[in-house]
Amino acid sequence: MKRWSLVAHALLGAKTRVISLTTLRADAEILARQLPDLALQAAAADVIHPGAAGRKRAGSGEQFWQYRRYAQTDAADRIDWRRSARGDEYFVRETELETARTILSWLDPHAGFDWSSDPGRETKADRARVILLALGILFAKQGERIGLIGGARPASLGKTAPDKLAEDLISGGSGSLIPPRSQALAVVASDFYDGVEVWRERLTPLAKSCRHGVLLAISDPVEHSFPFTGRTKFSRPGGTLEKLFGRAETVREDYLEKMATHARELNALASAMGWTVVAHRNDASALEGAAAVHAALEQFGGKA
């Protein structure tokens, strides 16, 4: 399936303006506040790195977890004398186990993705930027590392991590789908119109380092309804490829059938990799899309 923008030049004005950094950050903050905290579990030992996200059990960390009675195997300097002074027993102060995961995002840089059939609506890429940053904000608050696949800088954690991610999403910092050196969760955002075999070649090496991930497939409503009739010219944003149909309505049925086949093949590819597809349209609410990705990521909790 070729990547056609499906914009009829005679009828619609394509929007390709990138969202501003200020607007992106504001929209993502609002969206993040509407989402529940992500409850991901460490998937495997090689996904876990020292960090600051509590795992609801005792272990190495900085946050207090619970008191327990002193045992002979404990060193004397572990006794919490203030708590022990309340009674006749000695108590040890335990901290909560803290680990951090790496969650990497990728934004399709193709001009056909940074497009909307309605000038008053977000482009597909802008919608992806908002969703990816909103999820990144949640991850960062939980002490996780966030960054871009193939980005110029490594994934980071802490209060400045969302700012770095926002800057990279605006600047088009997503490079090639280069597999990270260590295990990570991945969210790949695109319309995926380059064809399943192309995506298979791109994603298979990535899936070796990212055992679980989400394909965030964002589309525009006209790409589903194909409302065009009569003499219509279609073009590919960012290129010179174009095609003229004398009666566009005659190809609608064939087009919709190919779209359905493409969606099935993409889902099969994701399933074979251990990933999942989240389909989202840019005329739906951003919350709907972010919540779907949120739910998909939680399904990976505890899986190796």
Tab-separated table of C-alpha atoms in Angstrom:
chain	number	residue	atom	x	y	z
A	1	MET	CA	0.000	0.000	0.000
A	2	LYS	CA	1.527	3.306	-1.062
A	3	ARG	CA	1.638	6.239	1.300
A	4	TRP	CA	-0.943	8.622	-0.190
A	5	SER	CA	-1.986	11.665	1.762
A	6	LEU	CA	-5.510	11.321	0.353
A	7	VAL	CA	-5.859	15.084	0.215
A	8	ALA	CA	-7.907	16.361	-2.723
A	9	HIS	CA	-6.215	19.578	-3.774
A	10	ALA	CA	-9.377	20.805	-5.425
A	11	LEU	CA	-11.419	20.439	-2.254
A	12	LEU	CA	-9.206	20.595	0.824
A	13	GLY	CA	-6.326	22.628	2.156
A	14	ALA	CA	-3.640	20.474	3.715
A	15	LYS	CA	-2.234	21.521	7.064
A	16	THR	CA	1.438	20.820	7.693
A	17	ARG	CA	2.319	23.399	10.388
A	18	VAL	CA	4.111	21.929	13.397
A	19	ILE	CA	2.716	22.661	16.851
A	20	SER	CA	4.715	25.151	18.950
A	21	LEU	CA	6.778	23.986	21.903
A	22	THR	CA	4.679	26.062	24.320
A	23	THR	CA	1.397	24.658	23.012
A	24	LEU	CA	2.736	21.110	22.968
A	25	ARG	CA	3.862	21.295	26.576
A	26	ALA	CA	0.597	22.908	27.746
A	27	ASP	CA	-1.618	20.406	25.901
A	28	ALA	CA	0.440	17.446	27.107
A	29	GLU	CA	0.325	18.646	30.740
A	30	ILE	CA	-3.469	18.926	30.582
A	31	LEU	CA	-3.726	15.479	29.020
A	32	ALA	CA	-1.340	13.911	31.538
A	33	ARG	CA	-3.450	15.189	34.426
A	34	GLN	CA	-6.460	13.343	33.031
A	35	LEU	CA	-4.681	9.989	32.890
A	36	PRO	CA	-4.242	7.647	35.848
A	37	ASP	CA	-0.724	6.833	36.992
A	38	LEU	CA	0.900	4.170	34.862
A	39	ALA	CA	1.245	0.948	36.829
A	40	LEU	CA	3.921	-0.771	34.801
A	41	GLN	CA	5.915	-3.566	36.365
A	42	ALA	CA	9.510	-4.333	35.525
A	43	ALA	CA	9.264	-6.791	32.650
A	44	ALA	CA	12.646	-8.471	32.951
A	45	ALA	CA	15.949	-8.079	34.746
A	46	ASP	CA	17.617	-6.466	31.749
A	47	VAL	CA	14.874	-3.816	31.601
A	48	ILE	CA	15.581	-2.728	35.164
A	49	HIS	CA	18.161	-0.067	36.016
A	50	PRO	CA	18.862	1.793	39.247
A	51	GLY	CA	16.386	4.623	39.500
A	52	ALA	CA	13.648	6.216	41.523
A	53	ALA	CA	10.383	4.426	40.800
A	54	GLY	CA	8.911	2.595	43.793
A	55	ARG	CA	8.005	-1.080	43.316
A	56	LYS	CA	5.865	-1.527	46.454
A	57	ARG	CA	8.297	-3.831	48.230
A	58	ALA	CA	11.410	-3.580	50.377
A	59	GLY	CA	14.736	-3.056	48.677
A	60	SER	CA	17.437	-0.547	47.850
A	61	GLY	CA	16.106	2.967	47.531
A	62	GLU	CA	15.703	6.315	49.223
A	63	GLN	CA	12.000	6.311	50.142
A	64	PHE	CA	10.767	4.876	53.455
A	65	TRP	CA	8.763	1.677	53.013
A	66	GLN	CA	8.092	0.096	56.430
A	67	TYR	CA	9.493	-0.870	59.822
A	68	ARG	CA	10.240	-4.474	60.681
A	69	ARG	CA	11.573	-6.183	63.768
A	70	TYR	CA	15.332	-6.437	64.116
A	71	ALA	CA	16.866	-9.819	63.243
A	72	GLN	CA	20.227	-11.226	64.331
A	73	THR	CA	21.391	-11.121	60.725
A	74	ASP	CA	20.911	-7.332	60.613
A	75	ALA	CA	23.851	-5.024	61.261
A	76	ALA	CA	23.497	-2.934	64.428
A	77	ASP	CA	23.698	0.324	62.472
A	78	ARG	CA	20.425	-0.565	60.739
A	79	ILE	CA	18.415	-0.209	63.942
A	80	ASP	CA	16.080	2.793	63.969
A	81	TRP	CA	16.629	3.999	67.540
A	82	ARG	CA	13.836	6.570	67.491
A	83	ARG	CA	11.220	3.957	66.567
A	84	SER	CA	12.758	1.338	68.884
A	85	ALA	CA	12.604	3.742	71.856
A	86	ARG	CA	8.815	3.491	71.851
A	87	GLY	CA	8.857	-0.070	73.183
A	88	ASP	CA	10.965	-3.010	74.252
A	89	GLU	CA	11.840	-4.276	70.751
A	90	TYR	CA	14.339	-3.136	68.156
A	91	PHE	CA	13.090	-2.096	64.706
A	92	VAL	CA	14.816	-1.720	61.370
A	93	ARG	CA	13.770	0.973	58.910
A	94	GLU	CA	13.339	-0.461	55.410
A	95	THR	CA	13.331	1.511	52.183
A	96	GLU	CA	11.269	0.745	49.099
A	97	LEU	CA	12.829	-1.052	46.176
A	98	GLU	CA	13.450	1.446	43.418
A	99	THR	CA	14.092	0.693	39.778
A	100	ALA	CA	13.697	2.628	36.584
A	101	ARG	CA	12.764	1.458	33.129
A	102	THR	CA	13.489	3.021	29.798
A	103	ILE	CA	10.555	4.018	27.608
A	104	LEU	CA	11.459	5.184	24.112
A	105	SER	CA	9.225	6.916	21.569
A	106	TRP	CA	9.533	7.382	17.841
A	107	LEU	CA	7.716	9.902	15.670
A	108	ASP	CA	7.460	9.295	11.928
A	109	PRO	CA	9.283	12.235	10.281
A	110	HIS	CA	7.566	11.833	6.913
A	111	ALA	CA	5.659	14.898	5.674
A	112	GLY	CA	2.627	12.716	4.995
A	113	PHE	CA	2.295	12.107	8.717
A	114	ASP	CA	2.493	15.806	9.587
A	115	TRP	CA	-0.764	16.411	7.739
A	116	SER	CA	-4.473	16.996	8.375
A	117	SER	CA	-7.363	17.225	5.931
A	118	ASP	CA	-8.858	20.008	8.076
A	119	PRO	CA	-6.781	23.176	8.687
A	120	GLY	CA	-8.564	23.578	12.028
A	121	ARG	CA	-7.532	20.156	13.309
A	122	GLU	CA	-4.221	18.830	14.583
A	123	THR	CA	-2.061	17.008	12.105
A	124	LYS	CA	-1.552	13.331	12.698
A	125	ALA	CA	2.006	14.018	13.855
A	126	ASP	CA	0.947	16.817	16.221
A	127	ARG	CA	-1.590	14.512	17.830
A	128	ALA	CA	1.174	11.932	18.259
A	129	ARG	CA	3.465	14.545	19.797
A	130	VAL	CA	0.876	15.468	22.426
A	131	ILE	CA	0.141	11.836	23.328
A	132	LEU	CA	3.802	10.825	23.480
A	133	LEU	CA	4.718	13.788	25.657
A	134	ALA	CA	1.731	13.296	27.993
A	135	LEU	CA	2.786	9.689	28.582
A	136	GLY	CA	6.385	10.827	28.970
A	137	ILE	CA	5.333	13.262	31.691
A	138	LEU	CA	3.660	10.429	33.606
A	139	PHE	CA	6.679	8.172	33.198
A	140	ALA	CA	9.085	10.891	34.326
A	141	LYS	CA	7.035	11.547	37.454
A	142	GLN	CA	7.416	7.866	38.312
A	143	GLY	CA	11.173	8.032	37.907
A	144	GLU	CA	11.401	6.314	34.536
A	145	ARG	CA	13.831	7.155	31.743
A	146	ILE	CA	12.247	8.658	28.642
A	147	GLY	CA	13.649	9.569	25.262
A	148	LEU	CA	13.469	9.039	21.523
A	149	ILE	CA	14.505	6.022	19.497
A	150	GLY	CA	17.464	7.085	17.390
A	151	GLY	CA	17.559	10.461	19.138
A	152	ALA	CA	20.653	12.640	19.409
A	153	ARG	CA	20.709	12.321	23.195
A	154	PRO	CA	20.164	9.340	25.463
A	155	ALA	CA	17.019	8.726	27.464
A	156	SER	CA	16.933	10.760	30.656
A	157	LEU	CA	15.071	10.864	33.940
A	158	GLY	CA	14.135	13.569	36.395
A	159	LYS	CA	12.234	16.837	36.227
A	160	THR	CA	13.962	18.008	33.043
A	161	ALA	CA	13.265	14.805	31.083
A	162	PRO	CA	9.834	15.937	29.731
A	163	ASP	CA	11.334	19.246	28.558
A	164	LYS	CA	14.019	17.393	26.640
A	165	LEU	CA	11.465	15.043	25.116
A	166	ALA	CA	9.243	17.965	24.087
A	167	GLU	CA	12.161	19.709	22.394
A	168	ASP	CA	13.119	16.553	20.539
A	169	LEU	CA	9.552	15.904	19.385
A	170	ILE	CA	9.313	19.440	17.992
A	171	SER	CA	12.730	19.454	16.356
A	172	GLY	CA	12.089	16.187	14.575
A	173	GLY	CA	14.680	14.433	16.707
A	174	SER	CA	13.443	10.957	15.796
A	175	GLY	CA	16.074	9.366	13.619
A	176	SER	CA	16.090	5.879	12.203
A	177	LEU	CA	14.560	3.044	14.185
A	178	ILE	CA	17.932	2.108	15.629
A	179	PRO	CA	17.636	-0.593	18.312
A	180	PRO	CA	18.731	0.668	21.747
A	181	ARG	CA	21.657	-1.018	23.462
A	182	SER	CA	19.533	-2.233	26.379
A	183	GLN	CA	15.977	-3.434	26.794
A	184	ALA	CA	13.209	-0.835	26.701
A	185	LEU	CA	9.518	-0.376	26.065
A	186	ALA	CA	8.757	1.396	22.804
A	187	VAL	CA	5.943	3.489	21.362
A	188	VAL	CA	6.231	3.978	17.596
A	189	ALA	CA	3.872	6.618	16.170
A	190	SER	CA	3.071	6.741	12.458
A	191	ASP	CA	0.222	6.248	10.024
A	192	PHE	CA	2.138	3.145	8.834
A	193	TYR	CA	1.200	3.705	5.194
A	194	ASP	CA	4.586	2.621	3.842
A	195	GLY	CA	3.409	-0.973	3.662
A	196	VAL	CA	3.669	-3.862	6.086
A	197	GLU	CA	6.775	-5.411	4.523
A	198	VAL	CA	8.613	-2.099	4.833
A	199	TRP	CA	7.600	-1.886	8.483
A	200	ARG	CA	8.549	-5.496	9.090
A	201	GLU	CA	12.076	-4.730	7.899
A	202	ARG	CA	12.240	-1.596	10.065
A	203	LEU	CA	10.728	-3.038	13.240
A	204	THR	CA	12.169	-6.554	13.423
A	205	PRO	CA	15.648	-5.418	14.594
A	206	LEU	CA	14.028	-2.982	17.045
A	207	ALA	CA	11.852	-5.716	18.566
A	208	LYS	CA	14.983	-7.609	19.619
A	209	SER	CA	15.834	-4.804	22.048
A	210	CYS	CA	12.264	-3.746	22.726
A	211	ARG	CA	10.437	-6.987	23.441
A	212	HIS	CA	7.200	-5.152	24.007
A	213	GLY	CA	5.857	-1.996	22.449
A	214	VAL	CA	2.960	-0.150	20.908
A	215	LEU	CA	2.388	0.858	17.305
A	216	LEU	CA	0.386	4.062	17.617
A	217	ALA	CA	-1.338	4.209	14.233
A	218	ILE	CA	-2.832	7.684	13.773
A	219	SER	CA	-5.021	8.439	10.794
A	220	ASP	CA	-7.185	11.235	9.400
A	221	PRO	CA	-10.955	10.733	8.961
A	222	VAL	CA	-10.877	11.188	5.174
A	223	GLU	CA	-8.466	8.256	5.007
A	224	HIS	CA	-11.356	6.087	6.198
A	225	SER	CA	-14.323	7.650	4.459
A	226	PHE	CA	-12.739	8.507	1.084
A	227	PRO	CA	-15.390	11.174	0.357
A	228	PHE	CA	-13.953	12.186	-3.011
A	229	THR	CA	-15.961	12.259	-6.234
A	230	GLY	CA	-15.343	13.475	-9.734
A	231	ARG	CA	-12.051	14.715	-11.102
A	232	THR	CA	-9.644	14.662	-8.156
A	233	LYS	CA	-5.887	14.933	-7.867
A	234	PHE	CA	-4.094	13.184	-5.021
A	235	SER	CA	-0.542	14.001	-3.993
A	236	ARG	CA	2.070	12.818	-1.547
A	237	PRO	CA	3.192	15.543	0.897
A	238	GLY	CA	6.906	16.103	0.848
A	239	GLY	CA	7.312	14.657	-2.645
A	240	THR	CA	6.371	15.072	-6.285
A	241	LEU	CA	4.297	11.911	-6.591
A	242	GLU	CA	0.704	12.616	-7.632
A	243	LYS	CA	-2.174	10.855	-9.361
A	244	LEU	CA	-5.257	12.200	-11.114
A	245	PHE	CA	-8.573	10.315	-11.148
A	246	GLY	CA	-11.334	11.356	-13.542
A	247	ARG	CA	-13.966	9.748	-11.282
A	248	ALA	CA	-12.493	9.256	-7.826
A	249	GLU	CA	-15.606	7.471	-6.539
A	250	THR	CA	-14.876	4.487	-8.791
A	251	VAL	CA	-11.813	3.512	-6.743
A	252	ARG	CA	-13.405	3.988	-3.311
A	253	GLU	CA	-14.435	0.373	-2.749
A	254	ASP	CA	-11.050	-0.991	-3.804
A	255	TYR	CA	-9.290	1.594	-1.642
A	256	LEU	CA	-11.324	0.777	1.491
A	257	GLU	CA	-10.699	-2.938	0.980
A	258	LYS	CA	-6.951	-2.338	0.775
A	259	MET	CA	-7.089	-0.187	3.915
A	260	ALA	CA	-8.833	-2.999	5.818
A	261	THR	CA	-6.297	-5.568	4.575
A	262	HIS	CA	-3.447	-3.276	5.549
A	263	ALA	CA	-4.840	-2.892	9.083
A	264	ARG	CA	-5.116	-6.664	9.503
A	265	GLU	CA	-1.559	-7.195	8.287
A	266	LEU	CA	-0.218	-4.509	10.614
A	267	ASN	CA	-1.963	-6.100	13.590
A	268	ALA	CA	-0.539	-9.493	12.639
A	269	LEU	CA	2.961	-8.024	12.418
A	270	ALA	CA	2.663	-6.415	15.835
A	271	SER	CA	1.325	-9.614	17.388
A	272	ALA	CA	4.200	-11.649	15.949
A	273	MET	CA	6.668	-9.262	17.585
A	274	GLY	CA	4.904	-9.330	20.963
A	275	TRP	CA	3.669	-5.770	20.421
A	276	THR	CA	0.189	-4.313	19.995
A	277	VAL	CA	-1.460	-1.770	17.695
A	278	VAL	CA	-3.425	1.191	18.995
A	279	ALA	CA	-5.449	2.773	16.185
A	280	HIS	CA	-6.404	6.411	16.720
A	281	ARG	CA	-7.950	9.138	14.545
A	282	ASN	CA	-7.025	12.788	14.848
A	283	ASP	CA	-10.697	13.805	14.920
A	284	ALA	CA	-11.185	11.832	18.164
A	285	SER	CA	-10.129	13.225	21.542
A	286	ALA	CA	-6.457	13.066	22.464
A	287	LEU	CA	-7.514	11.580	25.799
A	288	GLU	CA	-9.071	8.633	23.994
A	289	GLY	CA	-5.830	7.894	22.181
A	290	ALA	CA	-3.577	8.431	25.194
A	291	ALA	CA	-5.786	6.239	27.396
A	292	ALA	CA	-5.639	3.439	24.812
A	293	VAL	CA	-1.826	3.562	24.679
A	294	HIS	CA	-1.773	3.763	28.479
A	295	ALA	CA	-3.894	0.599	28.742
A	296	ALA	CA	-1.787	-1.214	26.142
A	297	LEU	CA	1.445	-0.444	27.986
A	298	GLU	CA	-0.014	-1.716	31.246
A	299	GLN	CA	-0.715	-5.066	29.572
A	300	PHE	CA	3.040	-5.584	29.333
A	301	GLY	CA	3.507	-5.417	33.109
A	302	GLY	CA	5.304	-8.470	34.443
A	303	LYS	CA	6.015	-10.001	31.030
A	304	ALA	CA	9.537	-10.988	30.041
